[in-house]
């Protein structure tokens, strides 16, 4: 599915990283930034939701377990949003859980990518680029 986006023509894909663990947030954000992404950060579902409503993004990388709500709640909110510039972003859920039931729950909620920690950061960047390219160009 291709989405016409107000950010599709910009040079650097914009990504929001949603993670409550400071070192993990820093590592993922820094790597993606050095990989050519325009990176925004949030530490909770509520902060991420507010940012997404104000700033168009191509993709979101978020933790499954966040302090205020599960990451799948945000995935559902994004997928059900009436604005296609919000509802069509690429969503990658990142978690320490390798349970098949968690994977199925995340994908059923609308995540595009399910990754388990530890994960190679270059794999995240590669997957995001591929999904963004197919969805927004």
mmCIF file of C-alpha atoms in Angstrom:
data_model
loop_
_atom_site.group_PDB
_atom_site.id
_atom_site.type_symbol
_atom_site.label_atom_id
_atom_site.label_comp_id
_atom_site.label_asym_id
_atom_site.label_seq_id
_atom_site.Cartn_x
_atom_site.Cartn_y
_atom_site.Cartn_z
ATOM 1 C CA UNK A 1 0.000 0.000 0.000
ATOM 2 C CA UNK A 2 1.363 3.371 -0.960
ATOM 3 C CA UNK A 3 0.501 6.454 1.028
ATOM 4 C CA UNK A 4 0.774 9.942 -0.310
ATOM 5 C CA UNK A 5 2.588 11.714 2.462
ATOM 6 C CA UNK A 6 3.579 15.299 3.124
ATOM 7 C CA UNK A 7 6.989 13.917 4.113
ATOM 8 C CA UNK A 8 7.515 11.516 1.196
ATOM 9 C CA UNK A 9 9.589 13.990 -0.794
ATOM 10 C CA UNK A 10 11.900 14.942 2.066
ATOM 11 C CA UNK A 11 15.474 13.651 2.050
ATOM 12 C CA UNK A 12 15.697 11.874 5.409
ATOM 13 C CA UNK A 13 12.963 9.517 6.561
ATOM 14 C CA UNK A 14 11.567 10.657 9.927
ATOM 15 C CA UNK A 15 11.328 8.002 12.625
ATOM 16 C CA UNK A 16 10.116 8.114 16.198
ATOM 17 C CA UNK A 17 11.791 5.764 18.665
ATOM 18 C CA UNK A 18 9.622 4.962 21.692
ATOM 19 C CA UNK A 19 11.584 3.341 24.520
ATOM 20 C CA UNK A 20 11.573 3.858 28.285
ATOM 21 C CA UNK A 21 15.045 2.398 28.839
ATOM 22 C CA UNK A 22 17.450 5.337 28.511
ATOM 23 C CA UNK A 23 20.526 3.461 27.223
ATOM 24 C CA UNK A 24 18.452 1.516 24.686
ATOM 25 C CA UNK A 25 16.685 4.705 23.533
ATOM 26 C CA UNK A 26 20.058 6.416 23.150
ATOM 27 C CA UNK A 27 21.677 3.520 21.261
ATOM 28 C CA UNK A 28 18.817 2.988 18.798
ATOM 29 C CA UNK A 29 18.272 6.724 18.246
ATOM 30 C CA UNK A 30 21.956 7.469 17.739
ATOM 31 C CA UNK A 31 22.466 4.575 15.326
ATOM 32 C CA UNK A 32 19.428 5.482 13.239
ATOM 33 C CA UNK A 33 20.452 9.141 13.212
ATOM 34 C CA UNK A 34 23.962 8.210 12.025
ATOM 35 C CA UNK A 35 22.300 5.980 9.393
ATOM 36 C CA UNK A 36 20.595 8.991 7.838
ATOM 37 C CA UNK A 37 17.227 9.022 9.585
ATOM 38 C CA UNK A 38 15.670 12.093 11.192
ATOM 39 C CA UNK A 39 14.989 10.697 14.680
ATOM 40 C CA UNK A 40 12.451 11.817 17.269
ATOM 41 C CA UNK A 41 12.293 10.262 20.749
ATOM 42 C CA UNK A 42 9.573 9.414 23.240
ATOM 43 C CA UNK A 43 9.607 7.480 26.509
ATOM 44 C CA UNK A 44 5.916 6.587 26.785
ATOM 45 C CA UNK A 45 2.829 5.819 24.726
ATOM 46 C CA UNK A 46 1.255 9.161 25.627
ATOM 47 C CA UNK A 47 4.371 11.137 24.621
ATOM 48 C CA UNK A 48 4.677 9.211 21.364
ATOM 49 C CA UNK A 49 1.023 9.689 20.511
ATOM 50 C CA UNK A 50 1.274 13.445 21.067
ATOM 51 C CA UNK A 51 4.386 13.646 18.891
ATOM 52 C CA UNK A 52 2.806 11.595 16.095
ATOM 53 C CA UNK A 53 -0.249 13.859 16.012
ATOM 54 C CA UNK A 54 1.981 16.944 15.623
ATOM 55 C CA UNK A 55 4.832 15.661 13.470
ATOM 56 C CA UNK A 56 4.421 13.394 10.428
ATOM 57 C CA UNK A 57 6.688 10.338 10.563
ATOM 58 C CA UNK A 58 7.549 7.566 8.129
ATOM 59 C CA UNK A 59 8.072 4.967 10.838
ATOM 60 C CA UNK A 60 8.020 4.163 14.510
ATOM 61 C CA UNK A 61 10.234 1.786 16.491
ATOM 62 C CA UNK A 62 8.752 1.028 19.877
ATOM 63 C CA UNK A 63 9.166 -1.208 22.839
ATOM 64 C CA UNK A 64 6.364 -3.614 23.647
ATOM 65 C CA UNK A 65 6.532 -2.867 27.390
ATOM 66 C CA UNK A 66 6.259 0.834 28.200
ATOM 67 C CA UNK A 67 5.560 2.476 31.578
ATOM 68 C CA UNK A 68 2.099 3.894 30.877
ATOM 69 C CA UNK A 69 0.613 1.341 28.438
ATOM 70 C CA UNK A 70 1.661 -1.581 26.261
ATOM 71 C CA UNK A 71 3.178 -0.654 22.903
ATOM 72 C CA UNK A 72 0.389 -2.581 21.183
ATOM 73 C CA UNK A 73 -2.085 0.042 22.441
ATOM 74 C CA UNK A 74 -0.214 2.693 20.480
ATOM 75 C CA UNK A 75 -0.038 0.427 17.424
ATOM 76 C CA UNK A 76 -3.829 0.032 17.474
ATOM 77 C CA UNK A 77 -4.365 3.787 17.952
ATOM 78 C CA UNK A 78 -2.116 4.552 14.999
ATOM 79 C CA UNK A 79 -3.715 1.947 12.725
ATOM 80 C CA UNK A 80 -7.240 3.153 13.609
ATOM 81 C CA UNK A 81 -6.417 6.838 13.120
ATOM 82 C CA UNK A 82 -8.541 8.592 10.497
ATOM 83 C CA UNK A 83 -5.567 10.437 8.948
ATOM 84 C CA UNK A 84 -3.729 8.134 6.502
ATOM 85 C CA UNK A 85 -0.504 10.084 7.150
ATOM 86 C CA UNK A 86 -0.661 8.670 10.665
ATOM 87 C CA UNK A 87 -2.271 5.281 10.081
ATOM 88 C CA UNK A 88 0.084 4.160 7.305
ATOM 89 C CA UNK A 89 3.443 4.641 9.026
ATOM 90 C CA UNK A 90 5.761 1.661 9.287
ATOM 91 C CA UNK A 91 5.691 0.173 12.785
ATOM 92 C CA UNK A 92 8.466 -1.979 14.246
ATOM 93 C CA UNK A 93 7.917 -3.459 17.698
ATOM 94 C CA UNK A 94 11.080 -4.225 19.624
ATOM 95 C CA UNK A 95 10.944 -6.426 22.708
ATOM 96 C CA UNK A 96 12.973 -8.723 24.924
ATOM 97 C CA UNK A 97 10.198 -11.303 24.652
ATOM 98 C CA UNK A 98 10.693 -14.083 22.157
ATOM 99 C CA UNK A 99 7.312 -15.685 22.856
ATOM 100 C CA UNK A 100 5.375 -16.598 19.739
ATOM 101 C CA UNK A 101 2.190 -15.350 21.441
ATOM 102 C CA UNK A 102 3.740 -11.864 21.841
ATOM 103 C CA UNK A 103 4.768 -11.876 18.185
ATOM 104 C CA UNK A 104 1.255 -12.832 17.101
ATOM 105 C CA UNK A 105 -0.306 -10.184 19.368
ATOM 106 C CA UNK A 106 1.952 -7.465 17.947
ATOM 107 C CA UNK A 107 1.317 -8.401 14.330
ATOM 108 C CA UNK A 108 -2.429 -8.711 14.949
ATOM 109 C CA UNK A 109 -2.394 -5.217 16.472
ATOM 110 C CA UNK A 110 -0.948 -3.921 13.202
ATOM 111 C CA UNK A 111 2.830 -3.942 13.604
ATOM 112 C CA UNK A 112 4.768 -4.469 10.395
ATOM 113 C CA UNK A 113 7.944 -5.748 12.026
ATOM 114 C CA UNK A 114 8.516 -7.739 15.235
ATOM 115 C CA UNK A 115 12.098 -7.818 16.531
ATOM 116 C CA UNK A 116 13.502 -9.397 19.671
ATOM 117 C CA UNK A 117 16.313 -7.897 21.723
ATOM 118 C CA UNK A 118 19.182 -8.133 21.366
ATOM 119 C CA UNK A 119 18.943 -7.067 17.747
ATOM 120 C CA UNK A 120 21.589 -5.781 15.387
ATOM 121 C CA UNK A 121 20.942 -2.105 14.861
ATOM 122 C CA UNK A 122 21.902 -2.300 11.200
ATOM 123 C CA UNK A 123 19.095 -4.857 10.752
ATOM 124 C CA UNK A 124 16.589 -2.350 12.141
ATOM 125 C CA UNK A 125 17.860 0.342 9.759
ATOM 126 C CA UNK A 126 17.783 -2.039 6.770
ATOM 127 C CA UNK A 127 14.241 -3.228 7.493
ATOM 128 C CA UNK A 128 12.959 0.299 8.058
ATOM 129 C CA UNK A 129 14.471 1.543 4.800
ATOM 130 C CA UNK A 130 12.877 -1.310 2.855
ATOM 131 C CA UNK A 131 9.443 -0.854 4.383
ATOM 132 C CA UNK A 132 9.569 2.946 4.041
ATOM 133 C CA UNK A 133 10.663 2.678 0.404
ATOM 134 C CA UNK A 134 7.820 0.297 -0.440
ATOM 135 C CA UNK A 135 5.179 2.279 1.433
ATOM 136 C CA UNK A 136 6.070 5.888 0.632
ATOM 137 C CA UNK A 137 7.599 5.894 -2.867
#
